Structure formats: structure tokens, C-alpha cells
Amino acid sequence: MNTGFLTIYWRDMLRFVRFKTLLVSSLIQPALWMAFFGVAMSSSFDRLGAGIPPVPGVESVGYLTFMGAGVIAMTTLFTSLFGGIVLLFDKNWGLMREILASPLPRHHIIIGIGLSGMTKSFIQAIIIMIFGLLIGVEFFRNAGPLDIAVSVLGILLFVGIFSLGFLFLSATISISMESPEGLQGIITLMTMPIFFASNALYPTDAFPQIMRDLSAVNPLTHLITGIRYFAIGSDFTAIGIHVTSTPDDVVRSLLMLVVFAAGMFSIAWWRFSRAVVT
Amino acid sequence: MNEPVISVANLSYRYGTFTAVDAISFQVQKGEIFAFLGPNGAGKSTVINVLITLLALQEGSVIVAGHDLQRDPAGVREAIGIVFQEITLDRDMTAWEILEFHGRLYALPKEERRKRIDELLALVELEGKRDAYVKELSGGMKRRLEIARGLMTRPKVLFLDEPTLGLDPQTRIRMWEYLRDVNREGTTIFLTTHYMDEADQLSNRISIIDHGRIIATGKPWELKNALGEDIIYLETADNDAAMQILDGDERVRSVRRTKRGLLAMVHGDGTQLLPALLDGIHDAGLKVTAVNLKKPSMDDVFVHFTGRELREEGPARHMVRRR
Ligand SMILES: Nc1ncnc2c1ncn2[C@@H]1O[C@H](COP(=O)(O)OP(=O)(O)OP(=O)(O)O)[C@@H](O)[C@H]1O
Ligand SMILES: [Mg+2]
């Protein structure tokens, strides 16, 4: 097997650990979200939800726990959407020419960047989980070590496939754009709807129909569905709303993510095969 | 020796409707240092970029190291080394990492890679900079590192696009020495340049390229001899009249006007011809105000073939002025 993508992976990880500020900020940023936004929002949401009578026999979780899954998802989204930007810099600095003139098949560039971005997302997700548990996020309640291990692997599976999809998208945009500013603009424009038309911050039940439809095809929703299933459970209430998911739902969400990632990979492949860089 | 490593026939390249390369044909023999000499915008980089597979082959046929560019671009890629016109090094990687990355890109086995890196760092005298970041290297060191990178895979041909652009004179001469060493060890070199002296002193053969066409090809001395043995520069009170006189003289090969005077290319030994020609002009009653005699340089060759001057480069002309 041709393992050329490992070369791209190696270089990108080299940069990741080399730029200390980048490394540290990408690790601290989600923790800060969790600490400030999570704690502030949870104190008000939990007060609002306090008046709603609990559903008998169903566990109730705090807003911080509910949102913890959203923070993992959101961090993965941002990191992945910006993960391809290195290709834009490589292109503008002329470094891409060395790679494109080499015998390395072009799709290996996409795979390499995908895998390194995925690794970064794994690291971030694990840090958020640990930090979240420290500040009172109630993930993996009443679970033994084996259950926790399975749950963490489940979460990473969802995070991994989701991040690959957005990394391929990011690579496609990067190779097509001329300036980092343009890329930044497009990504900012995209993150808003993806983020808010999802179940990251609140359950989608209360959304108007159109938002619910959007949310149902939104990869972020499917990622969060998966994370909540593994981290919190299949049946719980948060801020007075009853959330349930069957294993079927979870498998469907996973399949949606796989389809999304495969689609993005095809587009990136097509785009890279046509890219001219001189 | 007569074994072409690069063989190009009727190569054309268009950016949209603009023809940057216009039906070019040439061959580079095994073991040669071959140079494309031409001004900015002549189409040098475009030709290189097609040959190294970065631009698509639109028209014409190209064979590099036995591989047909159209049918087997992958074969071409594996057989060549490249040094691009602009520096293409990641500022935040070390010299060693740059070479390691390149070796991996070309799937060199680890042992081979490590051995080759040591050899090449020694060749370009960068052993001491092995763990220095690229951003800590001088311009000349970066260029040497790029040459080392281009040689990692023991290419059959090394392509260099303006290898000494922006380097100071001493560094350029050192760079030529490295390239001669590399060439002596068997690597064919194809380079582009707009430095006259680089083409003249470094290469075995030159093609002069302008507006996407090859205007002349030959060994440096052949090109110079095409102009005649010596060049005489004259300024007179009436250049038009003087030109007529020189034109009529069978010892003069050709005469060309410059801004203030005349350039006469002569067949014989200029030191002997000069007094005779001056006498002729004097006898016609024309006053000669300046004279210079010299061997044709690459600059003259260039001006002769393209009809224009490459002003930025080349040594300043030394004039003998008579008051
Ligand atoms: N991407 C492009 N799109 C349109 N025109 C281009 C492009 N690249 C080059 N050209 C044009 O093609 C011509 C040849 O350019 P090229 O870069 O090959 O010249 P060059 O001989 O390498 O010049 P230099 O010495 O400045 O590097 C120029 O007129 C240039 O403007
Ligand atoms: Mg050029």
C-alpha cells in the first residue's frame, strides 16, 4: 500500500506541535468556552428549567452536561473547518509546488490533511471531556471503566468521521481560494447556520419546522446525537425537555456522517485533480 | 554523448488567448548543462513548468529521461529534480526536515534517505545547519538547501529556474561551482537565467529565448563567433555617413546603430582593422569622437539576436573616449 499520506500527516503534525501558541490556544479555547459560556448559561437555563416537573423515571441532567456535548462538537467543527488552511498557505508560499510535482498521488494530500486534522480533534475532544468532568459535567454517569472506554471510543468515532468530512470540505475551499481572508470569510459564513441550526445549545423540538428540517440534515446535529448518546445516555431530560435516542437513531446519525464525509472526499478529490499551482 | 535526455518538439503554451510559448523545439544531451537565456516574461518558467508536469501539456511533444510527458507524467516526476524560481521552503522546518520530507514524498527507503541527507548536506556545505530552521538561513544557504533537495532522489535531470536570482556575486560563483560538481557526477542540468555571465560561463549550450520563441541555440563561443571576430564601437560627427562607409567595406560583417554611435562587427583581427577603418572615415572628412574595440560578449550576442538590450545585467562597458 502506498503510505504517502503519512508524509503529509507527519509534516502537519510537526507544525502543530511546533507552533506552541497555536497548540496551546487550540487546547485552551474549548476549555474556556466550557468554563465561561457553559457555567453562565447553565445557571440561567437550570433556573428556567427548574419549574418544569421532571418526567417520572427519567434521569434529569443539568444544562452544563447537555451543552458539554455541544462544546465538543463545536470545537471539532471549527478546528476541522480551519484544518485545511495550511494548504492555502502552502499554495501561496509556493510550497505546494514541491508536493504537486512529486510522484505522490494527489488524493494522498487530502487524506494526510484529513488524518492530521482528525488527530487534533481527538486531542481536543479528550481534553474537553477531562476538563468538563473536572468542572461538573456529568458524562458517563453510573458507568464502569469498560462502559466508559466504550463510550469514549464511540464519541471519538463520531468526532473522527465528522471532522474528516469538514476537513475535506476545508481542503477543497483552501485549494480553490486565493487569500486566507477569503477563506476565513467563507468559513465564518458557514459556521453560523451550521451551529445554530443544530441541537448544540438547545433541543431542536422547540424550533420552527424549517429549522428542524435544516437541523435534521445538519452533520453537526448527527455528531451531537452520537456524543450525547455515548456521554449521557439514550433517555434523559435537560432543561425540562425529554431527549430520547434509540440505537437505530445513533446508527442512522453515524451513517449520515459517513455519507457526508464520503461526499466531501469525492468533491475534494475532483477539485484537487484539477488544481493548477505554479 | 549524443543521447538526448530532454527532447522537446513544437511545444506551445497559452494562458487563455495569450501565447507564452510558441512552437519551441530543442534537445538537451546527456551530461550537459543547458541554459535558457531570456529576459523577464520570455516564457522560461512556463517551459519549465510544463516539463516538470505542473502545467498541462497543451501542444507539442516532450520526452524527459525516456518518459513521454503526455502518456507517463508519473515517470517524468520520478526521474527529475527541481529547483523552483522562488524559494519554496517551509520557513518553520529545519534543513534536515526539509530533506526528510522530500525523501518521503518520493518514497525513498529510510536508510537511503538518511544516508542521502548526510551526503547532500556535506555537498552543499550545510552540515552545520542541519537543525537550523529555514528562517535562520541566508539567501544563499536556502538556495543550496533547495539544490540539495532537488538532488535527493538522484535525478537524471535537474531543472533549475533562475538558480542564482537575487544572490550576491560571490555566492553566485559558489553556486556555479556546486552545479558544476553536480554535473560532473553525471546529472544533466537544465537551467533558465537572465544573467549573461551565468549562461556564458556555466552552460555548455544556450538557447536564447524571447517572446516565447527560441531565437538561437549553440555553444557560447559559437554564438559569439556568429557575430564576427571583433566588435568596433564608433561615435562620429555624422553617424549616418559613417554607417554608409562601413557598410560598403567588405571587411565589415555588419553595422548596427546604437543610441549615440555605431557597432561594427568585423571579420578579421580588430586591432589591425581599426586603424584602417578609422582612416577611411577620416578620409571622407568625418570626425571620430569615440572608439572602442572588444570581443563579442554574451550581451552583444543577445542584442544581436533579439534586437534589444538586457539592461540590468552584465559588466559596464568601458569606453575609450577621445576629446
Ligand atoms: N498564470 C499566468 N496567467 C497568464 N499569463 C501568464 C501566467 N504566467 C505567466 N504568464 C505570462 O506568460 C509570459 C511568460 O511568463 P514566464 O513566467 O514563463 O516568463 P519567464 O521567462 O520565466 O520570466 P521571468 O524571467 O520574469 O521569470 C509572460 O508574459 C507572463 O506575463
Ligand atoms: Mg521565470
XYZ file of C-alpha atoms and ligand atoms in Angstrom:
633
model
C 0.000 0.000 0.000
C 1.169 3.496 -0.791
C 1.519 5.319 2.509
C 2.419 8.686 1.038
C -0.329 10.381 3.019
C 1.707 9.699 6.161
C 4.292 12.151 4.836
C 1.689 14.896 4.669
C 0.409 13.832 8.074
C 3.907 13.913 9.566
C 4.572 17.429 8.339
C 1.252 18.811 9.517
C 1.653 17.326 12.988
C 5.205 18.686 13.093
C 3.768 22.137 12.597
C 1.032 21.530 15.134
C 3.428 20.746 17.951
C 5.957 23.304 16.755
C 3.771 26.365 16.962
C 3.343 26.456 20.699
C 0.853 29.304 20.759
C -1.315 27.573 18.176
C -1.097 24.349 20.100
C -1.870 25.882 23.463
C -4.649 28.144 22.232
C -6.350 25.311 20.390
C -6.342 23.337 23.623
C -7.377 26.143 25.934
C -10.057 27.662 23.760
C -12.641 24.884 24.149
C -11.918 24.727 27.855
C -12.653 28.436 28.103
C -15.923 28.005 26.237
C -16.860 25.316 28.625
C -15.859 27.351 31.666
C -17.470 30.672 30.806
C -20.302 30.056 28.402
C -21.252 26.729 29.916
C -21.237 27.845 33.501
C -23.034 31.130 32.784
C -25.685 29.592 30.560
C -26.263 26.623 32.775
C -27.000 28.742 35.812
C -29.754 30.614 33.981
C -31.116 27.668 31.982
C -31.182 25.441 35.001
C -33.219 28.062 36.847
C -35.692 28.265 33.956
C -35.985 24.512 33.767
C -36.424 24.171 37.498
C -40.146 24.996 37.293
C -40.886 22.169 34.877
C -41.888 18.971 36.594
C -39.475 16.100 35.922
C -40.636 13.149 33.818
C -41.052 10.269 36.214
C -38.458 7.551 35.934
C -36.236 9.574 33.586
C -32.907 10.944 34.621
C -32.531 14.691 34.512
C -29.177 16.277 33.609
C -28.004 19.827 34.103
C -27.554 22.230 31.210
C -23.769 22.104 31.566
C -23.845 18.404 30.857
C -26.252 18.875 27.961
C -24.090 21.575 26.466
C -20.795 19.725 27.075
C -21.563 17.562 24.064
C -22.234 20.730 22.085
C -18.853 22.201 23.012
C -17.026 19.079 21.833
C -18.968 19.210 18.582
C -18.456 22.905 18.051
C -14.734 22.710 18.716
C -14.449 19.852 16.262
C -16.354 21.889 13.683
C -14.113 24.941 13.989
C -10.875 23.025 14.097
C -11.838 20.964 11.079
C -13.118 23.853 9.004
C -9.830 25.644 9.529
C -7.762 22.461 9.260
C -7.275 22.805 5.506
C -5.970 26.347 5.698
C -2.400 25.037 5.738
C -2.950 24.039 2.113
C -3.805 27.613 1.226
C -0.624 28.847 2.872
C 1.368 26.132 1.135
C -0.137 27.214 -2.138
C 0.542 30.900 -1.608
C 4.080 30.337 -0.355
C 4.864 28.069 -3.280
C 5.384 25.020 -1.066
C 2.540 23.185 -2.763
C 4.569 23.027 -5.956
C 7.077 20.657 -4.425
C 4.247 18.320 -3.489
C 2.295 18.583 -6.729
C 5.394 17.979 -8.854
C 6.270 14.874 -6.812
C 5.041 11.371 -7.593
C 2.685 11.478 -4.588
C -0.888 10.857 -5.824
C -2.890 13.970 -5.124
C -5.598 12.361 -3.059
C -2.921 11.471 -0.537
C -2.662 15.172 0.255
C -6.341 15.185 1.171
C -6.073 12.023 3.219
C -2.966 13.245 5.046
C -4.537 16.563 5.960
C -7.731 14.745 6.954
C -5.897 12.414 9.304
C -3.838 15.124 10.966
C -6.924 17.296 11.457
C -8.721 14.296 12.899
C -5.875 13.692 15.340
C -6.111 17.290 16.517
C -9.852 16.919 17.039
C -9.311 13.744 19.074
C -6.871 15.545 21.326
C -9.261 18.440 21.787
C -12.267 16.206 22.459
C -10.395 14.288 25.137
C -9.232 17.490 26.800
C -12.758 18.877 26.847
C -14.100 15.671 28.366
C -11.488 15.676 31.103
C -11.879 19.380 31.798
C -15.675 19.070 31.689
C -15.654 16.263 34.235
C -13.500 18.431 36.476
C -15.932 21.356 36.423
C -19.029 19.276 36.958
C -20.170 17.913 33.600
C -21.953 14.681 34.375
C -20.759 12.494 31.489
C -20.649 8.711 31.871
C -22.832 8.659 35.000
C -23.074 5.350 36.804
C -20.788 3.679 34.250
C -17.988 1.202 34.928
C -14.499 1.578 33.409
C -15.341 -0.701 30.475
C -18.533 1.212 29.686
C -16.606 4.455 29.831
C -13.951 3.115 27.481
C -16.629 2.020 25.002
C -18.387 5.362 25.315
C -15.188 7.327 24.718
C -14.419 5.224 21.654
C -17.957 5.809 20.424
C -17.571 9.550 20.843
C -14.216 9.527 19.065
C -15.708 7.528 16.211
C -18.344 10.203 15.679
C -15.855 13.038 16.143
C -13.429 11.398 13.709
C -15.841 10.879 10.843
C -17.428 14.272 11.307
C -14.055 16.026 11.345
C -12.917 14.189 8.205
C -15.979 15.492 6.354
C -15.318 19.092 7.276
C -11.569 18.749 6.738
C -12.167 17.540 3.186
C -14.505 20.487 2.700
C -11.900 22.822 4.146
C -9.228 21.385 1.851
C -11.493 21.916 -1.155
C -12.148 25.531 -0.245
C -8.476 26.176 0.552
C -7.171 24.884 -2.753
C -9.771 26.970 -4.578
C -9.194 30.260 -2.770
C -6.578 32.921 -3.338
C -6.401 34.555 0.105
C -6.694 33.451 3.722
C -9.094 36.347 4.308
C -11.497 34.952 1.718
C -11.286 31.549 3.302
C -11.931 32.992 6.719
C -14.966 34.859 5.375
C -16.493 31.766 3.823
C -15.898 29.659 6.904
C -17.389 32.249 9.240
C -20.377 32.495 6.946
C -20.838 28.731 7.065
C -20.349 28.141 10.765
C -23.257 30.351 11.852
C -26.083 28.371 10.253
C -24.367 25.053 10.940
C -24.002 25.927 14.584
C -27.401 27.447 15.268
C -29.481 25.100 13.135
C -28.346 22.230 15.299
C -29.037 20.748 18.679
C -25.750 22.015 20.112
C -27.168 24.552 22.531
C -30.798 23.552 22.902
C -33.037 20.642 21.865
C -34.485 21.100 18.395
C -38.056 20.217 19.433
C -38.856 23.861 20.091
C -37.527 25.010 16.651
C -39.833 26.189 13.861
C -40.336 23.473 11.220
C -37.822 24.846 8.730
C -35.086 24.954 11.346
C -35.941 21.440 12.360
C -35.601 20.278 8.767
C -32.261 22.018 8.464
C -31.165 20.557 11.723
C -32.120 17.059 10.572
C -29.675 17.186 7.638
C -27.037 19.081 9.574
C -23.958 16.918 10.222
C -23.424 18.780 13.487
C -26.774 17.543 14.794
C -25.808 13.970 13.991
C -22.452 14.360 15.669
C -24.117 15.697 18.809
C -26.718 12.982 18.770
C -23.894 10.459 18.813
C -21.914 12.216 21.520
C -24.951 12.607 23.798
C -25.903 9.001 23.322
C -22.485 7.804 24.451
C -21.790 10.500 27.040
C -25.179 10.984 28.680
C -27.463 8.185 27.637
C -30.420 7.282 25.460
C -33.129 8.700 27.676
C -32.835 11.846 29.763
C -34.306 15.266 30.321
C -32.476 18.539 30.140
C -33.966 21.983 30.819
C -37.311 20.304 31.045
C -37.170 18.644 27.656
C -37.215 14.910 27.237
C -34.452 13.616 24.933
C -34.530 10.051 23.704
C -32.485 8.241 21.112
C -32.613 4.618 20.069
C -29.596 2.677 18.837
C -31.240 2.940 15.406
C -31.128 6.737 15.632
C -27.471 6.582 16.526
C -26.614 4.245 13.671
C -28.575 6.470 11.288
C -26.657 9.511 12.503
C -23.373 7.673 12.019
C -24.371 6.685 8.506
C -25.330 10.267 7.723
C -21.859 11.355 8.805
C -20.207 8.643 6.735
C -22.195 9.717 3.674
C -21.284 13.344 4.355
C -17.578 12.573 4.714
C -17.575 10.384 1.595
C -19.323 13.120 -0.387
C -16.834 15.729 0.752
C -13.948 13.424 -0.080
C -15.238 12.963 -3.634
C -15.555 16.699 -4.116
C -12.068 17.290 -2.730
C -10.646 14.545 -4.980
C -12.266 16.113 -8.010
C -11.076 19.584 -7.084
C -7.507 18.509 -6.387
C -7.225 16.568 -9.606
C -7.899 19.830 -11.429
C -5.866 22.172 -9.270
C -3.119 24.046 -11.123
C -0.463 25.609 -8.935
C 2.598 27.279 -10.394
C 27.332 11.707 -25.602
C 24.647 12.192 -28.259
C 21.788 10.859 -26.250
C 19.009 13.355 -25.600
C 17.712 13.429 -22.039
C 15.176 16.109 -22.855
C 13.584 16.195 -26.244
C 11.003 18.868 -26.989
C 9.197 19.295 -30.301
C 6.808 22.088 -31.198
C 5.886 22.901 -27.639
C 3.320 25.681 -27.286
C 1.579 27.000 -24.205
C -1.248 29.508 -23.974
C -2.609 31.293 -20.917
C -6.116 31.913 -22.236
C -5.529 33.596 -25.567
C -2.002 34.784 -24.740
C 0.692 32.614 -26.288
C 3.509 32.423 -23.752
C 5.439 29.643 -25.506
C 5.308 29.446 -29.261
C 6.245 26.195 -31.019
C 9.566 25.634 -29.280
C 11.823 22.688 -30.145
C 15.122 21.755 -28.547
C 17.117 18.863 -27.174
C 19.307 18.546 -24.118
C 22.016 15.894 -24.307
C 23.017 13.586 -21.504
C 25.587 15.176 -19.205
C 25.053 18.698 -20.498
C 24.446 21.956 -18.699
C 21.881 23.579 -20.921
C 20.575 27.107 -20.372
C 17.559 29.059 -21.490
C 18.672 32.669 -21.637
C 15.945 35.270 -21.930
C 14.516 38.454 -20.455
C 11.621 38.706 -17.988
C 8.441 37.311 -19.457
C 10.218 35.398 -22.225
C 8.442 32.182 -21.271
C 11.276 30.392 -19.479
C 9.320 29.434 -16.365
C 6.359 28.383 -18.451
C 8.524 25.904 -20.384
C 9.994 24.549 -17.145
C 6.576 24.242 -15.532
C 5.305 22.201 -18.472
C 8.395 19.991 -18.438
C 8.076 19.278 -14.710
C 4.338 18.489 -15.053
C 2.996 21.454 -13.102
C 1.310 22.845 -16.208
C -0.595 20.624 -18.598
C 0.976 19.817 -21.944
C -1.278 21.673 -24.368
C 0.529 21.232 -27.647
C 3.691 19.553 -28.810
C 5.597 16.507 -27.652
C 8.023 16.239 -24.768
C 10.202 13.344 -23.689
C 12.120 13.625 -20.424
C 14.541 10.910 -19.331
C 12.859 8.438 -21.648
C 9.338 9.154 -20.427
C 6.687 10.687 -22.646
C 5.211 13.618 -20.757
C 1.745 13.052 -22.171
C 1.495 9.347 -21.524
C 3.713 8.893 -18.484
C 3.867 12.054 -16.357
C 4.485 9.914 -13.259
C 7.628 8.504 -14.884
C 8.837 12.023 -15.589
C 8.200 13.089 -11.996
C 10.237 10.258 -10.582
C 13.157 10.934 -12.888
C 13.661 14.650 -12.269
C 14.763 17.077 -9.582
C 13.516 20.640 -9.397
C 14.682 23.961 -8.015
C 11.905 26.500 -8.458
C 12.325 30.158 -9.341
C 11.104 31.380 -5.957
C 12.259 29.868 -2.677
C 9.835 27.059 -1.828
C 10.978 26.086 1.651
C 8.831 25.962 4.763
C 10.365 28.632 6.992
C 9.439 26.715 10.096
C 11.105 23.442 9.244
C 14.751 22.579 9.779
C 17.159 21.865 6.938
C 17.105 18.203 7.862
C 13.304 18.088 7.947
C 13.085 19.729 4.523
C 15.178 16.948 3.031
C 13.474 14.225 5.051
C 10.067 15.414 3.880
C 11.220 15.428 0.282
C 12.701 11.963 0.563
C 9.442 10.676 1.984
C 7.441 12.358 -0.754
C 9.434 10.358 -3.266
C 9.134 7.212 -1.151
C 12.865 6.756 -0.619
C 13.514 3.992 1.917
C 14.521 5.279 5.340
C 18.138 4.039 5.225
C 18.711 5.520 1.801
C 17.040 8.755 2.852
C 19.185 9.290 5.922
C 22.368 8.442 4.043
C 21.488 10.752 1.185
C 20.658 13.652 3.523
C 24.112 13.406 5.109
C 25.822 13.260 1.718
C 23.928 16.223 0.342
C 24.282 18.431 3.398
C 28.007 17.831 3.045
C 27.957 18.585 -0.685
C 26.316 21.975 -0.203
C 28.290 22.639 2.994
C 25.304 22.873 5.273
C 26.241 20.144 7.772
C 26.447 22.795 10.467
C 22.914 23.940 9.684
C 21.257 20.535 9.813
C 18.975 21.504 12.701
C 18.655 25.192 11.884
C 15.252 26.460 10.830
C 14.960 27.673 7.262
C 14.136 31.138 8.532
C 17.578 31.242 10.124
C 19.394 30.577 6.830
C 20.802 33.202 4.474
C 19.524 33.502 0.908
C 22.478 31.582 -0.473
C 22.106 28.816 2.112
C 18.427 28.457 1.252
C 19.297 28.110 -2.409
C 21.913 25.481 -1.599
C 19.405 23.625 0.519
C 16.999 23.669 -2.405
C 19.674 22.291 -4.698
C 20.341 19.543 -2.164
C 16.614 18.834 -2.095
C 16.477 18.676 -5.875
C 19.223 16.055 -5.787
C 17.715 13.861 -3.027
C 16.331 11.325 -5.479
C 19.436 11.167 -7.698
C 17.526 12.638 -10.631
C 18.567 12.084 -14.234
C 17.879 15.762 -14.927
C 17.945 18.664 -12.536
C 15.737 21.588 -13.512
C 16.711 24.971 -12.091
C 14.637 28.065 -12.715
C 16.870 31.119 -12.240
C 19.064 29.405 -9.640
C 21.067 32.473 -8.665
C 18.347 35.109 -8.758
C 18.959 37.715 -6.088
C 22.245 36.270 -4.832
C 25.377 38.362 -4.407
C 28.247 37.849 -6.913
C 30.430 35.675 -4.649
C 27.536 33.440 -3.707
C 26.591 33.087 -7.360
C 30.068 31.924 -8.264
C 29.989 29.402 -5.410
C 26.625 28.216 -6.643
C 28.041 27.638 -10.098
C 30.783 25.539 -8.544
C 28.210 23.364 -6.802
C 26.310 22.949 -10.029
C 29.473 22.021 -11.938
C 30.242 19.427 -9.251
C 26.755 18.016 -9.524
C 27.067 17.957 -13.295
C 30.452 16.240 -13.151
C 28.888 13.468 -11.132
C 26.562 12.783 -14.025
C 23.432 14.862 -13.552
C 22.170 16.627 -16.638
C 21.221 20.206 -15.848
C 18.592 22.362 -17.470
C 18.525 25.908 -16.176
C 16.971 29.211 -17.050
C 18.608 32.515 -16.437
C 18.564 36.103 -17.472
C 22.185 36.596 -16.410
C 24.503 36.741 -19.411
C 27.554 35.605 -17.472
C 25.689 32.679 -15.993
C 24.704 31.392 -19.403
C 28.161 32.126 -20.750
C 30.308 30.593 -18.034
C 28.171 27.872 -16.558
C 26.479 26.241 -19.515
C 27.704 24.045 -22.316
C 24.908 25.125 -24.600
C 22.450 28.010 -24.650
C 19.138 28.730 -26.252
C 18.238 32.391 -26.428
C 14.529 32.728 -25.869
C 12.382 35.811 -26.327
C 8.629 36.266 -26.662
C 8.104 32.539 -26.306
C 10.387 31.599 -29.211
C 13.912 30.232 -29.437
C 15.948 32.674 -31.453
C 19.330 30.999 -31.434
C 20.943 27.890 -29.994
C 24.565 26.946 -29.659
C 27.656 26.757 -27.529
C 28.600 30.133 -26.029
C 31.598 30.568 -28.357
C 29.576 29.524 -31.383
C 27.022 32.179 -30.644
C 29.714 34.776 -30.183
C 31.513 33.751 -33.359
C 28.302 34.215 -35.268
C 28.801 37.901 -34.633
C 32.276 38.052 -36.102
C 35.673 38.128 -34.539
C 35.695 41.592 -33.006
C 33.320 44.453 -32.391
C 34.223 48.067 -33.028
C 32.233 50.856 -31.469
C 32.382 54.322 -33.029
C 30.889 57.716 -32.388
C 31.272 60.211 -35.196
C 30.099 63.680 -36.118
C 27.762 62.142 -38.724
C 26.818 58.572 -37.887
C 24.661 58.118 -40.987
C 27.502 58.936 -43.332
C 29.919 56.798 -41.355
C 27.491 53.891 -41.490
C 27.406 54.066 -45.294
C 31.168 53.938 -45.472
C 31.417 50.948 -43.111
C 28.595 49.128 -44.855
C 30.486 49.344 -48.098
C 33.644 47.822 -46.608
C 33.961 44.060 -47.275
C 35.969 43.564 -44.053
C 32.927 44.616 -42.064
C 30.377 41.898 -41.478
C 27.515 44.103 -40.332
C 26.857 47.503 -38.801
C 24.188 48.431 -36.325
C 23.131 51.752 -34.845
C 23.067 52.289 -31.112
C 21.739 55.294 -29.258
C 24.761 57.504 -29.842
C 27.060 55.584 -32.161
C 27.659 52.595 -34.377
C 28.617 48.980 -33.744
C 30.595 47.310 -36.499
C 31.183 43.566 -36.376
C 34.318 42.705 -38.271
C 35.674 39.505 -39.804
C 39.348 39.928 -39.104
C 41.543 40.958 -36.238
C 40.102 44.186 -34.873
C 43.401 45.604 -33.666
C 44.654 45.670 -37.249
C 41.373 46.641 -38.892
C 40.576 49.523 -36.588
C 43.223 51.983 -37.862
C 42.346 51.168 -41.478
C 38.635 51.752 -40.905
C 39.324 54.956 -38.995
C 41.457 56.173 -41.871
C 38.603 55.526 -44.288
C 36.170 57.546 -42.212
C 38.721 60.288 -41.702
C 39.372 60.496 -45.451
C 35.678 61.110 -46.012
C 36.029 64.184 -43.813
C 34.159 62.808 -40.798
C 35.367 63.484 -37.287
C 35.505 60.424 -34.994
C 34.740 61.330 -31.390
C 34.852 57.964 -29.599
C 36.239 54.486 -30.299
C 36.135 51.134 -28.536
C 37.289 47.690 -29.581
C 36.269 44.454 -27.915
C 35.484 40.777 -28.280
C 31.784 39.979 -28.646
C 30.240 39.269 -25.250
C 27.081 37.393 -24.422
C 25.385 40.785 -24.165
C 26.277 41.514 -27.764
C 25.044 38.101 -28.806
C 21.795 38.797 -27.042
C 21.355 42.235 -28.553
C 22.278 40.870 -31.951
C 19.649 38.150 -31.872
C 16.836 39.888 -30.035
C 17.432 43.449 -31.173
C 17.233 44.681 -27.626
C 19.361 45.029 -24.595
C 19.103 43.215 -21.298
C 19.978 46.293 -19.388
C 20.069 45.300 -15.738
C 22.915 42.808 -16.034
C 26.389 42.371 -17.387
C 29.533 44.367 -16.705
C 29.503 48.047 -17.561
C 31.078 48.875 -20.920
C 34.463 50.505 -20.712
C 34.757 53.320 -23.188
C 37.858 54.889 -24.580
C 36.851 58.469 -25.148
C 38.778 60.826 -27.344
C 38.288 64.514 -26.788
N -0.577 32.275 -14.817
C -0.435 33.109 -15.861
N -1.510 33.653 -16.450
C -1.372 34.476 -17.505
N -0.199 34.818 -18.044
C 0.908 34.315 -17.501
C 0.853 33.439 -16.377
N 2.116 33.087 -16.050
C 2.914 33.733 -16.917
N 2.196 34.465 -17.805
C 2.739 35.259 -18.914
O 3.469 34.416 -19.763
C 4.666 35.036 -20.180
C 5.847 34.168 -19.840
O 5.969 34.091 -18.433
P 7.098 33.262 -17.728
O 6.861 33.293 -16.277
O 7.214 31.939 -18.378
O 8.383 34.132 -18.095
P 9.881 33.985 -17.596
O 10.702 33.904 -18.819
O 10.007 32.901 -16.624
O 10.124 35.395 -16.919
P 10.960 35.762 -15.587
O 12.377 35.929 -16.007
O 10.369 37.066 -15.193
O 10.753 34.701 -14.593
C 4.692 36.414 -19.528
O 4.260 37.355 -20.466
C 3.703 36.304 -18.404
O 3.050 37.535 -18.208
Mg 10.580 32.785 -14.678
